[in-house]
Amino acid sequence: MSANSAEPADRVDVVLVKAGRTKIRYAAELLTDDGTRVAVRAAWAGEGVRDFGFVRFEPGDVFTEYYWRDRWYSVKEVRAADGTLKGWYCDITRPATRTGGELVVEDLDLDLWRSADGSDVRRLDEDEFAESGLAERDPGAARAALSALDELEGLATGEGGLESLLG
């Protein structure tokens, strides 16, 4: 194996899997990996602008993303190109796995948004979660996902906010 074939130690490919298929894959800068939590930074990996109505993700946005090997969610701090904090987008996922240069996360459809000022905290995609059939296929995972969403909502609306997870 040549020295050039290995992934650089400071890079990782984030692979988001949904319903058994890769939804998106993108390169990210590996910030830390303490064995439990992995932090990466990446530019907005979507094509063009994605306008949710309550926030717009667009080229130039920077995501600092936190993944846990022992928790059922990930938290993404979203900043505009000029550094202005937009808020936090949280995905309910199975615990992350990292093998070599890949960080793999399985999306379980539920999401949470918290605006920068904390005035807007919203649960997202509960209809998609219900339609996914996870509760029938894997009731334990469905319970863990709903519990994780409740935990994140409590953190997002409580003293210290989501930032308390990220310090």
Tab-separated table of N, CA and C in Angstrom:
chain	number	residue	atom	x	y	z
A	1	MET	N	0.855	-1.176	0.000
A	1	MET	CA	0.000	0.000	0.000
A	1	MET	C	0.894	1.228	0.000
A	2	SER	N	0.618	2.150	-0.876
A	2	SER	CA	1.432	3.361	-0.944
A	2	SER	C	0.989	4.357	0.107
A	3	ALA	N	1.857	5.264	0.454
A	3	ALA	CA	1.546	6.281	1.461
A	3	ALA	C	0.403	7.167	1.003
A	4	ASN	N	0.236	7.324	-0.298
A	4	ASN	CA	-0.814	8.201	-0.809
A	4	ASN	C	-2.201	7.585	-0.752
A	5	SER	N	-2.311	6.287	-0.482
A	5	SER	CA	-3.622	5.654	-0.521
A	5	SER	C	-4.398	5.825	0.780
A	6	ALA	N	-3.759	6.222	1.836
A	6	ALA	CA	-4.454	6.394	3.117
A	6	ALA	C	-5.138	7.754	3.178
A	7	GLU	N	-6.251	7.797	3.917
A	7	GLU	CA	-6.940	9.065	4.144
A	7	GLU	C	-6.082	9.929	5.051
A	8	PRO	N	-6.013	11.225	4.792
A	8	PRO	CA	-5.302	12.096	5.718
A	8	PRO	C	-5.943	12.023	7.099
A	9	ALA	N	-5.128	12.104	8.138
A	9	ALA	CA	-5.619	11.969	9.507
A	9	ALA	C	-6.600	13.077	9.884
A	10	ASP	N	-6.535	14.202	9.184
A	10	ASP	CA	-7.407	15.321	9.538
A	10	ASP	C	-8.638	15.425	8.641
A	11	ARG	N	-8.935	14.389	7.871
A	11	ARG	CA	-10.109	14.369	6.979
A	11	ARG	C	-10.906	13.093	7.243
A	12	VAL	N	-12.194	13.185	7.022
A	12	VAL	CA	-13.068	12.024	7.138
A	12	VAL	C	-14.225	12.227	6.172
A	13	ASP	N	-14.736	11.151	5.624
A	13	ASP	CA	-15.952	11.206	4.814
A	13	ASP	C	-17.128	10.918	5.729
A	14	VAL	N	-18.080	11.840	5.780
A	14	VAL	CA	-19.314	11.627	6.520
A	14	VAL	C	-20.285	10.962	5.561
A	15	VAL	N	-20.850	9.835	5.992
A	15	VAL	CA	-21.777	9.064	5.161
A	15	VAL	C	-23.101	8.980	5.919
A	16	LEU	N	-24.124	9.632	5.371
A	16	LEU	CA	-25.450	9.600	5.971
A	16	LEU	C	-26.280	8.569	5.225
A	17	VAL	N	-26.711	7.544	5.952
A	17	VAL	CA	-27.475	6.441	5.389
A	17	VAL	C	-28.927	6.582	5.829
A	18	LYS	N	-29.835	6.347	4.895
A	18	LYS	CA	-31.260	6.396	5.219
A	18	LYS	C	-31.947	5.253	4.493
A	19	ALA	N	-32.699	4.464	5.232
A	19	ALA	CA	-33.420	3.313	4.665
A	19	ALA	C	-32.474	2.379	3.909
A	20	GLY	N	-31.275	2.183	4.459
A	20	GLY	CA	-30.327	1.249	3.881
A	20	GLY	C	-29.533	1.762	2.690
A	21	ARG	N	-29.747	3.022	2.292
A	21	ARG	CA	-29.027	3.579	1.138
A	21	ARG	C	-28.304	4.849	1.554
A	22	THR	N	-27.189	5.118	0.880
A	22	THR	CA	-26.452	6.340	1.149
A	22	THR	C	-27.254	7.532	0.653
A	23	LYS	N	-27.600	8.426	1.572
A	23	LYS	CA	-28.356	9.634	1.239
A	23	LYS	C	-27.404	10.722	0.759
A	24	ILE	N	-26.284	10.871	1.479
A	24	ILE	CA	-25.274	11.858	1.099
A	24	ILE	C	-23.936	11.440	1.685
A	25	ARG	N	-22.881	11.792	0.967
A	25	ARG	CA	-21.509	11.551	1.417
A	25	ARG	C	-20.741	12.826	1.129
A	26	TYR	N	-19.966	13.281	2.121
A	26	TYR	CA	-19.175	14.489	1.908
A	26	TYR	C	-17.919	14.459	2.769
A	27	ALA	N	-16.908	15.155	2.275
A	27	ALA	CA	-15.641	15.252	3.004
A	27	ALA	C	-15.752	16.307	4.081
A	28	ALA	N	-15.136	16.022	5.221
A	28	ALA	CA	-15.151	16.955	6.339
A	28	ALA	C	-13.782	16.974	7.002
A	29	GLU	N	-13.496	18.082	7.661
A	29	GLU	CA	-12.279	18.211	8.455
A	29	GLU	C	-12.540	17.573	9.812
A	30	LEU	N	-11.699	16.625	10.197
A	30	LEU	CA	-11.825	15.995	11.499
A	30	LEU	C	-11.242	16.930	12.551
A	31	LEU	N	-12.079	17.370	13.488
A	31	LEU	CA	-11.633	18.282	14.540
A	31	LEU	C	-11.165	17.514	15.769
A	32	THR	N	-11.996	16.576	16.247
A	32	THR	CA	-11.638	15.759	17.410
A	32	THR	C	-12.345	14.417	17.330
A	33	ASP	N	-11.746	13.434	17.970
A	33	ASP	CA	-12.370	12.131	18.175
A	33	ASP	C	-11.823	11.606	19.488
A	34	ASP	N	-12.647	11.685	20.535
A	34	ASP	CA	-12.187	11.268	21.854
A	34	ASP	C	-12.578	9.828	22.184
A	35	GLY	N	-13.064	9.108	21.185
A	35	GLY	CA	-13.485	7.729	21.400
A	35	GLY	C	-14.981	7.596	21.613
A	36	THR	N	-15.625	8.684	22.054
A	36	THR	CA	-17.071	8.698	22.240
A	36	THR	C	-17.728	9.696	21.306
A	37	ARG	N	-17.155	10.900	21.247
A	37	ARG	CA	-17.718	11.959	20.405
A	37	ARG	C	-16.729	12.315	19.302
A	38	VAL	N	-17.260	12.469	18.101
A	38	VAL	CA	-16.483	12.883	16.940
A	38	VAL	C	-17.002	14.244	16.500
A	39	ALA	N	-16.095	15.189	16.291
A	39	ALA	CA	-16.479	16.510	15.791
A	39	ALA	C	-15.792	16.742	14.453
A	40	VAL	N	-16.576	17.233	13.485
A	40	VAL	CA	-16.056	17.530	12.152
A	40	VAL	C	-16.575	18.893	11.712
A	41	ARG	N	-15.924	19.454	10.708
A	41	ARG	CA	-16.392	20.715	10.122
A	41	ARG	C	-16.422	20.537	8.615
A	42	ALA	N	-17.513	21.023	8.010
A	42	ALA	CA	-17.669	20.896	6.561
A	42	ALA	C	-18.521	22.034	6.024
A	43	ALA	N	-18.271	22.370	4.790
A	43	ALA	CA	-19.117	23.338	4.083
A	43	ALA	C	-20.435	22.659	3.741
A	44	TRP	N	-21.478	23.468	3.532
A	44	TRP	CA	-22.781	22.954	3.106
A	44	TRP	C	-22.567	22.045	1.911
A	45	ALA	N	-23.020	20.791	2.032
A	45	ALA	CA	-22.763	19.791	1.011
A	45	ALA	C	-23.919	19.616	0.033
A	46	GLY	N	-25.009	20.305	0.268
A	46	GLY	CA	-26.142	20.190	-0.640
A	46	GLY	C	-25.920	20.989	-1.906
A	47	GLU	N	-26.775	20.731	-2.870
A	47	GLU	CA	-26.698	21.487	-4.116
A	47	GLU	C	-27.549	22.738	-3.989
A	48	GLY	N	-26.958	23.881	-4.247
A	48	GLY	CA	-27.706	25.130	-4.221
A	48	GLY	C	-28.205	25.481	-2.835
A	49	VAL	N	-29.358	26.149	-2.809
A	49	VAL	CA	-29.966	26.623	-1.571
A	49	VAL	C	-31.083	25.668	-1.162
A	50	ARG	N	-31.156	25.379	0.121
A	50	ARG	CA	-32.285	24.605	0.658
A	50	ARG	C	-32.991	25.499	1.660
A	51	ASP	N	-34.181	25.927	1.294
A	51	ASP	CA	-34.953	26.845	2.118
A	51	ASP	C	-36.041	26.068	2.849
A	52	PHE	N	-35.919	25.991	4.175
A	52	PHE	CA	-36.892	25.278	4.990
A	52	PHE	C	-38.035	26.193	5.447
A	53	GLY	N	-37.926	27.482	5.156
A	53	GLY	CA	-38.905	28.443	5.636
A	53	GLY	C	-38.447	29.107	6.916
A	54	PHE	N	-37.884	28.340	7.819
A	54	PHE	CA	-37.393	28.877	9.082
A	54	PHE	C	-35.881	29.072	9.068
A	55	VAL	N	-35.183	28.491	8.087
A	55	VAL	CA	-33.747	28.670	7.893
A	55	VAL	C	-33.414	28.292	6.454
A	56	ARG	N	-32.372	28.929	5.935
A	56	ARG	CA	-31.867	28.603	4.595
A	56	ARG	C	-30.446	28.071	4.735
A	57	PHE	N	-30.198	26.899	4.151
A	57	PHE	CA	-28.843	26.386	4.032
A	57	PHE	C	-28.395	26.718	2.620
A	58	GLU	N	-27.196	27.295	2.512
A	58	GLU	CA	-26.758	27.764	1.196
A	58	GLU	C	-25.248	27.659	1.063
A	59	PRO	N	-24.763	27.696	-0.183
A	59	PRO	CA	-23.326	27.645	-0.395
A	59	PRO	C	-22.621	28.688	0.474
A	60	GLY	N	-21.522	28.267	1.080
A	60	GLY	CA	-20.762	29.135	1.982
A	60	GLY	C	-21.057	28.873	3.444
A	61	ASP	N	-22.230	28.267	3.746
A	61	ASP	CA	-22.531	27.908	5.135
A	61	ASP	C	-21.523	26.877	5.620
A	62	VAL	N	-21.197	26.960	6.909
A	62	VAL	CA	-20.250	26.032	7.520
A	62	VAL	C	-20.948	25.304	8.657
A	63	PHE	N	-20.832	23.992	8.645
A	63	PHE	CA	-21.437	23.135	9.648
A	63	PHE	C	-20.340	22.536	10.519
A	64	THR	N	-20.422	22.764	11.825
A	64	THR	CA	-19.579	22.052	12.780
A	64	THR	C	-20.486	20.992	13.382
A	65	GLU	N	-20.133	19.742	13.140
A	65	GLU	CA	-21.030	18.625	13.415
A	65	GLU	C	-20.459	17.740	14.518
A	66	TYR	N	-21.344	17.322	15.409
A	66	TYR	CA	-20.962	16.495	16.543
A	66	TYR	C	-21.746	15.190	16.483
A	67	TYR	N	-21.009	14.082	16.529
A	67	TYR	CA	-21.584	12.748	16.458
A	67	TYR	C	-21.121	11.961	17.674
A	68	TRP	N	-22.013	11.115	18.192
A	68	TRP	CA	-21.678	10.295	19.342
A	68	TRP	C	-21.798	8.823	18.998
A	69	ARG	N	-20.911	8.038	19.601
A	69	ARG	CA	-20.972	6.592	19.439
A	69	ARG	C	-21.932	5.954	20.444
A	70	ASP	N	-22.384	6.735	21.425
A	70	ASP	CA	-23.256	6.198	22.465
A	70	ASP	C	-24.571	6.964	22.608
A	71	ARG	N	-24.896	7.809	21.641
A	71	ARG	CA	-26.148	8.569	21.678
A	71	ARG	C	-26.850	8.447	20.336
A	72	TRP	N	-28.149	8.655	20.360
A	72	TRP	CA	-28.987	8.462	19.187
A	72	TRP	C	-29.264	9.777	18.473
A	73	TYR	N	-28.276	10.639	18.381
A	73	TYR	CA	-28.446	11.899	17.662
A	73	TYR	C	-27.102	12.485	17.274
A	74	SER	N	-27.187	13.459	16.378
A	74	SER	CA	-26.041	14.310	16.033
A	74	SER	C	-26.526	15.749	16.085
A	75	VAL	N	-25.588	16.651	16.373
A	75	VAL	CA	-25.909	18.071	16.488
A	75	VAL	C	-24.991	18.835	15.544
A	76	LYS	N	-25.588	19.687	14.729
A	76	LYS	CA	-24.831	20.455	13.735
A	76	LYS	C	-25.018	21.944	13.994
A	77	GLU	N	-23.936	22.615	14.333
A	77	GLU	CA	-23.960	24.069	14.473
A	77	GLU	C	-23.817	24.658	13.073
A	78	VAL	N	-24.734	25.543	12.698
A	78	VAL	CA	-24.767	26.077	11.332
A	78	VAL	C	-24.430	27.562	11.366
A	79	ARG	N	-23.414	27.931	10.598
A	79	ARG	CA	-23.007	29.337	10.489
A	79	ARG	C	-23.007	29.758	9.025
A	80	ALA	N	-23.388	31.014	8.810
A	80	ALA	CA	-23.333	31.600	7.473
A	80	ALA	C	-21.868	31.811	7.090
A	81	ALA	N	-21.636	32.102	5.830
A	81	ALA	CA	-20.273	32.315	5.331
A	81	ALA	C	-19.545	33.408	6.103
A	82	ASP	N	-20.282	34.402	6.602
A	82	ASP	CA	-19.651	35.496	7.347
A	82	ASP	C	-19.435	35.167	8.824
A	83	GLY	N	-19.771	33.943	9.230
A	83	GLY	CA	-19.573	33.511	10.616
A	83	GLY	C	-20.778	33.686	11.514
A	84	THR	N	-21.837	34.319	11.020
A	84	THR	CA	-23.039	34.519	11.820
A	84	THR	C	-23.697	33.181	12.125
A	85	LEU	N	-24.004	32.950	13.396
A	85	LEU	CA	-24.670	31.723	13.799
A	85	LEU	C	-26.116	31.735	13.327
A	86	LYS	N	-26.504	30.691	12.587
A	86	LYS	CA	-27.895	30.527	12.156
A	86	LYS	C	-28.679	29.711	13.183
A	87	GLY	N	-28.048	28.680	13.718
A	87	GLY	CA	-28.706	27.825	14.694
A	87	GLY	C	-28.116	26.429	14.689
A	88	TRP	N	-28.892	25.484	15.213
A	88	TRP	CA	-28.453	24.101	15.331
A	88	TRP	C	-29.486	23.197	14.694
A	89	TYR	N	-29.015	22.328	13.824
A	89	TYR	CA	-29.862	21.322	13.198
A	89	TYR	C	-29.443	19.979	13.784
A	90	CYS	N	-30.393	19.257	14.328
A	90	CYS	CA	-30.098	17.993	14.989
A	90	CYS	C	-30.806	16.851	14.266
A	91	ASP	N	-30.072	15.800	13.996
A	91	ASP	CA	-30.622	14.600	13.379
A	91	ASP	C	-30.739	13.515	14.434
A	92	ILE	N	-31.855	12.812	14.429
A	92	ILE	CA	-31.981	11.623	15.260
A	92	ILE	C	-31.433	10.473	14.419
A	93	THR	N	-30.441	9.785	14.969
A	93	THR	CA	-29.706	8.756	14.245
A	93	THR	C	-29.384	7.596	15.186
A	94	ARG	N	-29.004	6.493	14.604
A	94	ARG	CA	-28.373	5.456	15.423
A	94	ARG	C	-26.993	6.001	15.823
A	95	PRO	N	-26.403	5.451	16.878
A	95	PRO	CA	-25.049	5.898	17.234
A	95	PRO	C	-24.095	5.776	16.039
A	96	ALA	N	-23.205	6.747	15.934
A	96	ALA	CA	-22.267	6.815	14.809
A	96	ALA	C	-21.192	5.734	14.920
A	97	THR	N	-20.677	5.334	13.767
A	97	THR	CA	-19.521	4.433	13.728
A	97	THR	C	-18.455	5.069	12.849
A	98	ARG	N	-17.215	4.898	13.250
A	98	ARG	CA	-16.102	5.415	12.444
A	98	ARG	C	-15.139	4.273	12.179
A	99	THR	N	-14.905	4.050	10.904
A	99	THR	CA	-13.950	3.054	10.470
A	99	THR	C	-12.999	3.729	9.514
A	100	GLY	N	-11.736	3.867	9.936
A	100	GLY	CA	-10.754	4.530	9.089
A	100	GLY	C	-11.206	5.920	8.727
A	101	GLY	N	-11.342	6.183	7.441
A	101	GLY	CA	-11.684	7.510	6.956
A	101	GLY	C	-13.165	7.745	6.751
A	102	GLU	N	-14.033	6.855	7.292
A	102	GLU	CA	-15.474	7.032	7.140
A	102	GLU	C	-16.165	7.136	8.489
A	103	LEU	N	-17.053	8.107	8.581
A	103	LEU	CA	-17.945	8.260	9.727
A	103	LEU	C	-19.346	7.993	9.200
A	104	VAL	N	-19.962	6.901	9.644
A	104	VAL	CA	-21.250	6.469	9.107
A	104	VAL	C	-22.336	6.692	10.156
A	105	VAL	N	-23.436	7.300	9.696
A	105	VAL	CA	-24.555	7.612	10.570
A	105	VAL	C	-25.843	7.224	9.855
A	106	GLU	N	-26.720	6.501	10.561
A	106	GLU	CA	-28.013	6.116	9.986
A	106	GLU	C	-29.089	7.080	10.464
A	107	ASP	N	-29.669	7.814	9.527
A	107	ASP	CA	-30.725	8.794	9.788
A	107	ASP	C	-32.038	8.072	10.071
A	108	LEU	N	-32.709	8.464	11.169
A	108	LEU	CA	-33.978	7.841	11.541
A	108	LEU	C	-35.173	8.768	11.331
A	109	ASP	N	-35.023	9.749	10.469
A	109	ASP	CA	-36.087	10.637	9.992
A	109	ASP	C	-36.440	11.789	10.920
A	110	LEU	N	-36.334	11.640	12.215
A	110	LEU	CA	-36.688	12.724	13.128
A	110	LEU	C	-35.580	13.765	13.186
A	111	ASP	N	-35.965	15.038	13.291
A	111	ASP	CA	-34.994	16.132	13.370
A	111	ASP	C	-35.496	17.180	14.354
A	112	LEU	N	-34.581	18.038	14.758
A	112	LEU	CA	-34.922	19.159	15.632
A	112	LEU	C	-34.128	20.365	15.164
A	113	TRP	N	-34.764	21.524	15.154
A	113	TRP	CA	-34.101	22.789	14.816
A	113	TRP	C	-34.181	23.718	16.015
A	114	ARG	N	-33.081	24.413	16.295
A	114	ARG	CA	-33.071	25.485	17.291
A	114	ARG	C	-32.393	26.687	16.661
A	115	SER	N	-33.101	27.814	16.626
A	115	SER	CA	-32.533	29.040	16.056
A	115	SER	C	-31.426	29.572	16.958
A	116	ALA	N	-30.614	30.451	16.402
A	116	ALA	CA	-29.469	31.004	17.132
A	116	ALA	C	-29.878	31.676	18.429
A	117	ASP	N	-31.002	32.365	18.418
A	117	ASP	CA	-31.435	33.083	19.622
A	117	ASP	C	-32.306	32.230	20.542
A	118	GLY	N	-32.583	30.996	20.145
A	118	GLY	CA	-33.365	30.085	20.969
A	118	GLY	C	-34.863	30.311	20.939
A	119	SER	N	-35.315	31.273	20.148
A	119	SER	CA	-36.751	31.579	20.123
A	119	SER	C	-37.554	30.580	19.293
A	120	ASP	N	-36.884	29.819	18.445
A	120	ASP	CA	-37.565	28.864	17.566
A	120	ASP	C	-36.958	27.482	17.771
A	121	VAL	N	-37.675	26.625	18.470
A	121	VAL	CA	-37.283	25.228	18.632
A	121	VAL	C	-38.422	24.413	18.065
A	122	ARG	N	-38.104	23.594	17.077
A	122	ARG	CA	-39.172	22.828	16.432
A	122	ARG	C	-38.744	21.400	16.125
A	123	ARG	N	-39.675	20.494	16.349
A	123	ARG	CA	-39.508	19.092	15.984
A	123	ARG	C	-39.888	18.969	14.513
A	124	LEU	N	-39.120	18.191	13.780
A	124	LEU	CA	-39.331	18.068	12.338
A	124	LEU	C	-39.499	16.607	11.927
A	125	ASP	N	-40.253	16.403	10.893
A	125	ASP	CA	-40.364	15.123	10.190
A	125	ASP	C	-40.965	13.994	11.022
A	126	GLU	N	-41.805	14.332	11.993
A	126	GLU	CA	-42.439	13.272	12.780
A	126	GLU	C	-43.350	12.418	11.902
A	127	ASP	N	-43.923	13.019	10.854
A	127	ASP	CA	-44.759	12.249	9.926
A	127	ASP	C	-43.924	11.234	9.151
A	128	GLU	N	-42.741	11.633	8.699
A	128	GLU	CA	-41.849	10.709	7.992
A	128	GLU	C	-41.444	9.555	8.899
A	129	PHE	N	-41.166	9.870	10.156
A	129	PHE	CA	-40.785	8.839	11.119
A	129	PHE	C	-41.918	7.830	11.280
A	130	ALA	N	-43.132	8.309	11.440
A	130	ALA	CA	-44.289	7.421	11.602
A	130	ALA	C	-44.466	6.544	10.366
A	131	GLU	N	-44.270	7.119	9.180
A	131	GLU	CA	-44.441	6.382	7.929
A	131	GLU	C	-43.291	5.419	7.635
A	132	SER	N	-42.157	5.599	8.305
A	132	SER	CA	-40.975	4.773	8.018
A	132	SER	C	-41.151	3.316	8.415
A	133	GLY	N	-42.075	3.047	9.331
A	133	GLY	CA	-42.289	1.673	9.776
A	133	GLY	C	-41.280	1.194	10.807
A	134	LEU	N	-40.421	2.084	11.301
A	134	LEU	CA	-39.395	1.674	12.261
A	134	LEU	C	-40.025	1.102	13.531
A	135	ALA	N	-41.132	1.688	13.979
A	135	ALA	CA	-41.776	1.210	15.204
A	135	ALA	C	-42.189	-0.256	15.085
A	136	GLU	N	-42.559	-0.694	13.893
A	136	GLU	CA	-42.935	-2.087	13.680
A	136	GLU	C	-41.711	-2.971	13.465
A	137	ARG	N	-40.737	-2.487	12.693
A	137	ARG	CA	-39.539	-3.276	12.374
A	137	ARG	C	-38.579	-3.402	13.542
A	138	ASP	N	-38.423	-2.310	14.292
A	138	ASP	CA	-37.430	-2.272	15.367
A	138	ASP	C	-37.945	-1.370	16.489
A	139	PRO	N	-38.872	-1.902	17.298
A	139	PRO	CA	-39.496	-1.082	18.342
A	139	PRO	C	-38.482	-0.461	19.314
A	140	GLY	N	-37.413	-1.175	19.615
A	140	GLY	CA	-36.390	-0.641	20.521
A	140	GLY	C	-35.718	0.587	19.941
A	141	ALA	N	-35.402	0.535	18.667
A	141	ALA	CA	-34.781	1.685	17.998
A	141	ALA	C	-35.759	2.853	17.931
A	142	ALA	N	-37.030	2.562	17.677
A	142	ALA	CA	-38.040	3.624	17.612
A	142	ALA	C	-38.167	4.315	18.968
A	143	ARG	N	-38.173	3.540	20.044
A	143	ARG	CA	-38.235	4.131	21.393
A	143	ARG	C	-37.001	4.975	21.671
A	144	ALA	N	-35.824	4.465	21.291
A	144	ALA	CA	-34.577	5.215	21.500
A	144	ALA	C	-34.593	6.517	20.703
A	145	ALA	N	-35.122	6.482	19.488
A	145	ALA	CA	-35.186	7.680	18.645
A	145	ALA	C	-36.102	8.736	19.265
A	146	LEU	N	-37.266	8.318	19.713
A	146	LEU	CA	-38.201	9.267	20.323
A	146	LEU	C	-37.649	9.830	21.627
A	147	SER	N	-36.989	8.997	22.396
A	147	SER	CA	-36.364	9.450	23.633
A	147	SER	C	-35.262	10.463	23.337
A	148	ALA	N	-34.473	10.213	22.288
A	148	ALA	CA	-33.398	11.139	21.899
A	148	ALA	C	-33.974	12.488	21.470
A	149	LEU	N	-35.079	12.460	20.733
A	149	LEU	CA	-35.719	13.709	20.317
A	149	LEU	C	-36.199	14.494	21.534
A	150	ASP	N	-36.805	13.807	22.494
A	150	ASP	CA	-37.244	14.468	23.725
A	150	ASP	C	-36.059	15.064	24.484
A	151	GLU	N	-34.969	14.309	24.563
A	151	GLU	CA	-33.767	14.794	25.252
A	151	GLU	C	-33.229	16.062	24.584
A	152	LEU	N	-33.122	16.034	23.263
A	152	LEU	CA	-32.611	17.201	22.541
A	152	LEU	C	-33.526	18.406	22.705
A	153	GLU	N	-34.827	18.187	22.642
A	153	GLU	CA	-35.752	19.298	22.818
A	153	GLU	C	-35.590	19.904	24.217
A	154	GLY	N	-35.433	19.054	25.222
A	154	GLY	CA	-35.207	19.551	26.569
A	154	GLY	C	-33.934	20.361	26.680
A	155	LEU	N	-32.880	19.888	26.046
A	155	LEU	CA	-31.617	20.633	26.053
A	155	LEU	C	-31.753	21.950	25.297
A	156	ALA	N	-32.441	21.904	24.160
A	156	ALA	CA	-32.577	23.100	23.316
A	156	ALA	C	-33.364	24.201	24.003
A	157	THR	N	-34.284	23.820	24.876
A	157	THR	CA	-35.129	24.821	25.534
A	157	THR	C	-34.678	25.117	26.960
A	158	GLY	N	-33.707	24.368	27.451
A	158	GLY	CA	-33.270	24.524	28.837
A	158	GLY	C	-32.100	25.458	29.006
A	159	GLU	N	-31.726	25.641	30.257
A	159	GLU	CA	-30.555	26.465	30.632
A	159	GLU	C	-29.311	25.885	29.955
A	160	GLY	N	-28.560	26.733	29.302
A	160	GLY	CA	-27.334	26.297	28.630
A	160	GLY	C	-27.536	25.835	27.206
A	161	GLY	N	-28.777	25.516	26.835
A	161	GLY	CA	-29.090	25.141	25.469
A	161	GLY	C	-28.277	23.973	24.952
A	162	LEU	N	-28.273	23.801	23.650
A	162	LEU	CA	-27.510	22.730	23.017
A	162	LEU	C	-26.015	22.924	23.192
A	163	GLU	N	-25.610	24.162	23.428
A	163	GLU	CA	-24.176	24.446	23.624
A	163	GLU	C	-23.602	23.639	24.773
A	164	SER	N	-24.457	23.270	25.753
A	164	SER	CA	-23.984	22.484	26.896
A	164	SER	C	-23.463	21.123	26.461
A	165	LEU	N	-23.924	20.599	25.333
A	165	LEU	CA	-23.436	19.329	24.796
A	165	LEU	C	-22.094	19.456	24.101
A	166	LEU	N	-21.789	20.654	23.644
A	166	LEU	CA	-20.705	20.828	22.682
A	166	LEU	C	-19.408	21.324	23.277
A	167	GLY	N	-19.433	21.735	24.521
A	167	GLY	CA	-18.250	22.290	25.162
A	167	GLY	C	-17.177	21.314	25.474
